[in-house]
mmCIF file of C-alpha atoms and ligand atoms in Angstrom:
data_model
loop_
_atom_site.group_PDB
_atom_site.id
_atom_site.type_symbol
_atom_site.label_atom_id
_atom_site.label_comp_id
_atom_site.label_asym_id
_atom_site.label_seq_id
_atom_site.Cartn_x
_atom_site.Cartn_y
_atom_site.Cartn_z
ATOM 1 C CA UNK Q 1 94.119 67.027 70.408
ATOM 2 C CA UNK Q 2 92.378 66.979 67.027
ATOM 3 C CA UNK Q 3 88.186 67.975 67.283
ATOM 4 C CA UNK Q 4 86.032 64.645 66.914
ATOM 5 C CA UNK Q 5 84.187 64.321 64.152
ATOM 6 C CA UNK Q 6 82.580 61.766 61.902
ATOM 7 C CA UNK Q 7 83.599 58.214 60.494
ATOM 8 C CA UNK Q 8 81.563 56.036 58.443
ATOM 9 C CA UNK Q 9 82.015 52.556 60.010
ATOM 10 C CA UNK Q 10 79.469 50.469 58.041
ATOM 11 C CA UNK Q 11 75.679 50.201 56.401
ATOM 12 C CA UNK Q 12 73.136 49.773 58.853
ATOM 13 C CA UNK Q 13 72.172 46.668 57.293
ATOM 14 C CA UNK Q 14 74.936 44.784 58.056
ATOM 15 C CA UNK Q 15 74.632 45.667 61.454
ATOM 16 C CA UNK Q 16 71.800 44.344 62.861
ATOM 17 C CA UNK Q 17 70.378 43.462 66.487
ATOM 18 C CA UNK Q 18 73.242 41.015 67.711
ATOM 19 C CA UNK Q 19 75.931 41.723 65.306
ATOM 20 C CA UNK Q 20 79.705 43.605 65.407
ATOM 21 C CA UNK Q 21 81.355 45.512 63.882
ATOM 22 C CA UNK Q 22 85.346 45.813 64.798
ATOM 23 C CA UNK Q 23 87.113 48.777 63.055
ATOM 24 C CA UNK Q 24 89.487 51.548 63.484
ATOM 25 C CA UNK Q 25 88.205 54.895 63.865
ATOM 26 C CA UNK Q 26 90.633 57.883 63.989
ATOM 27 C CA UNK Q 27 93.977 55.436 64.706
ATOM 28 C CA UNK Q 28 91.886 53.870 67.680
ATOM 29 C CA UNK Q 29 90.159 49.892 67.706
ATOM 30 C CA UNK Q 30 86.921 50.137 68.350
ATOM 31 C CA UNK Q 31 83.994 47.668 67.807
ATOM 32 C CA UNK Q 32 80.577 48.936 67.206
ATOM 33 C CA UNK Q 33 77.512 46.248 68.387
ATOM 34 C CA UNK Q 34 73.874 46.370 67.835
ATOM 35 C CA UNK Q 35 72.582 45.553 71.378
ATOM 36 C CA UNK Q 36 68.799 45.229 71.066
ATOM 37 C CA UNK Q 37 68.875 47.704 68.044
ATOM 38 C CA UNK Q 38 70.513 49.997 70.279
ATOM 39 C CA UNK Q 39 74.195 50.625 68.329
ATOM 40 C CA UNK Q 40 76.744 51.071 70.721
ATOM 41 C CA UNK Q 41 80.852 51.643 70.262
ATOM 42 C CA UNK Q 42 83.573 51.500 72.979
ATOM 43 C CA UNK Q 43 87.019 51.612 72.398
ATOM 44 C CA UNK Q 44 88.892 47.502 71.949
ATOM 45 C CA UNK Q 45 90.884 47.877 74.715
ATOM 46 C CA UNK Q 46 90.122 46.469 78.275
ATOM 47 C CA UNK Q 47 90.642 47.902 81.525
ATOM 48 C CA UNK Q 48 91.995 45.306 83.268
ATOM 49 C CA UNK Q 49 95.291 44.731 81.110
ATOM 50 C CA UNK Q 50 94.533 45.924 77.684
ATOM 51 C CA UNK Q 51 93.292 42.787 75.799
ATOM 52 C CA UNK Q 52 91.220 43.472 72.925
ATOM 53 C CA UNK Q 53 88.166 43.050 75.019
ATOM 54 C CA UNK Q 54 85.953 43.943 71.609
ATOM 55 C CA UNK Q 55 86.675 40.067 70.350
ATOM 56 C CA UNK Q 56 85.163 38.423 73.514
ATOM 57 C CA UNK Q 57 81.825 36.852 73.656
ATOM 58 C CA UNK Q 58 78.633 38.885 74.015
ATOM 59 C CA UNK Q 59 75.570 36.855 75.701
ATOM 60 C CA UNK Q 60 73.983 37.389 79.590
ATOM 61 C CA UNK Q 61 75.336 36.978 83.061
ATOM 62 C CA UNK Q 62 74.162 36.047 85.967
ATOM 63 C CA UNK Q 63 71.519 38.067 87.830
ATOM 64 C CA UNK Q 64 71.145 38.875 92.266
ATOM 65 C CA UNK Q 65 68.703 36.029 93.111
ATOM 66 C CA UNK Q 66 68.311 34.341 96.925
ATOM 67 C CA UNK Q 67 70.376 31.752 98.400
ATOM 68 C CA UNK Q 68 69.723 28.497 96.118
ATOM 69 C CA UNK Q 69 68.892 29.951 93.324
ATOM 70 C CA UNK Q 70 70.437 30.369 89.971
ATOM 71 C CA UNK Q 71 68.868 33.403 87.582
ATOM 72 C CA UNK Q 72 70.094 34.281 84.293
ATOM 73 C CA UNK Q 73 69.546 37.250 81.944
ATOM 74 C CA UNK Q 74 70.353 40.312 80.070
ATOM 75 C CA UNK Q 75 71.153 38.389 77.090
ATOM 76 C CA UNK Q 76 73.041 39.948 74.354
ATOM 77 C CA UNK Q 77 73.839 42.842 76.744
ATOM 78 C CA UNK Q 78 77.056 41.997 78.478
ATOM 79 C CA UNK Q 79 80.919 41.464 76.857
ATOM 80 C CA UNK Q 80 83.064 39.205 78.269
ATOM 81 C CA UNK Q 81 86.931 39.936 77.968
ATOM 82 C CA UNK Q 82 88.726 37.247 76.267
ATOM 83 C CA UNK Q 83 91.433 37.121 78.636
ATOM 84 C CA UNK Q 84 90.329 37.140 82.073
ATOM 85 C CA UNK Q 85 86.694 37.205 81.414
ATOM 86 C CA UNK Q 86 85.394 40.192 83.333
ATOM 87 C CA UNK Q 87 82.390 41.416 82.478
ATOM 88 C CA UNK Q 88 80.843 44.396 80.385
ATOM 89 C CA UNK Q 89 77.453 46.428 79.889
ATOM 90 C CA UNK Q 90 77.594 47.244 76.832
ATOM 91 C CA UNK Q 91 74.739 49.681 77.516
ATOM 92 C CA UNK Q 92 76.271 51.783 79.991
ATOM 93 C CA UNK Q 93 80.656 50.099 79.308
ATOM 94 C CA UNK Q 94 80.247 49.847 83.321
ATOM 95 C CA UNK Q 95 82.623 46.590 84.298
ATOM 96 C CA UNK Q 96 80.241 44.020 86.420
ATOM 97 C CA UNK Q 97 83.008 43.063 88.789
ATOM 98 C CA UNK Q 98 85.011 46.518 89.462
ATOM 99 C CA UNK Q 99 82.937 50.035 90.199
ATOM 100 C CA UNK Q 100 86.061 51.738 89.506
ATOM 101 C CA UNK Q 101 86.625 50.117 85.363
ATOM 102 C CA UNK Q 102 84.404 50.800 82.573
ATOM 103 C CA UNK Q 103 84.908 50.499 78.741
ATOM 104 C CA UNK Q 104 85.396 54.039 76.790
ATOM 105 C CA UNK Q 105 82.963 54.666 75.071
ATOM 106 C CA UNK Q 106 82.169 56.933 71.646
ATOM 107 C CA UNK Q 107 79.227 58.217 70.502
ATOM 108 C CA UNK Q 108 77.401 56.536 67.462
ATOM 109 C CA UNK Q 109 75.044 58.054 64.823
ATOM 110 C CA UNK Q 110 73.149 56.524 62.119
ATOM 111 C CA UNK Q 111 72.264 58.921 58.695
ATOM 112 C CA UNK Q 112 70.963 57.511 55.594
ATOM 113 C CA UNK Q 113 71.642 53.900 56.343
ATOM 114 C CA UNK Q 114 75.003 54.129 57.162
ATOM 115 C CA UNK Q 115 76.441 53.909 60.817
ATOM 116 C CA UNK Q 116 78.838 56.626 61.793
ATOM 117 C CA UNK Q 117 81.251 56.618 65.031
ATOM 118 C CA UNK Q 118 82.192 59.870 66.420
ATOM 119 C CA UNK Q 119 85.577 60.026 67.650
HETATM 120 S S1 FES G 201 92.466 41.994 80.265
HETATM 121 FE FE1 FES G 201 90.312 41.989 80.206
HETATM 122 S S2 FES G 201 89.704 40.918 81.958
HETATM 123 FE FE2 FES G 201 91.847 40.957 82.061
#
């Protein structure tokens, strides 16, 4: 298996807080997002059954609140696969509903304006 290294995946600038980025980065899909201004990249490819979770809609989820009530946050944080609709962190690629399923994830550093994925 071939060392990591760098790939330029796009100008910072076009990437800000709340956008995407889908690319492929050394023969893999991968989609970078800005989550809070906190870039993040994880491989387009869901754990479940392989859908190209990296499409599906980024927004919040529903929080642990008491018996008849109804909270709602982390906004922008969490990806929702488009085919099942299990849920994400982007933050951490830890899968809401299933300990044992996350989303792989790369390493992403940003030089000169320009947004590089390590994989
Ligand atoms: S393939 Fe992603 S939730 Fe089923």
């Amino acid at each position: 298996m071939p060392e990591p290294s760098r790939h330029a995946v796009a100008p910072l600038a076009e990437l800000p807080p709340g956008e995407r980025r889908l690319c492929t980065v050394a023969g893999r899909a991968i989609g970078v997002f800005n989550v809070h201004g906190t870039l993040v990249a994880v491989q387009d490819v869901c754990p479940h059954e392989l859908a190209p979770v990296c499409r599906g809609r980024v927004g919040g989820t529903t929080l642990p609140s008491p018996p008849g009530e109804w909270r709602w946050g982390r906004e922008d944080e969490i990806l929702a696969c488009p085919w099942h609709g299990w849920e994400f962190d982007l933050l951490t690629g830890e899968c809401l509903v299933d300990d044992h399923k996350r989303l792989r994830r790369y390493p992403v550093v940003v030089e000169d304006g320009v947004v590089y994925v390590i994989a």
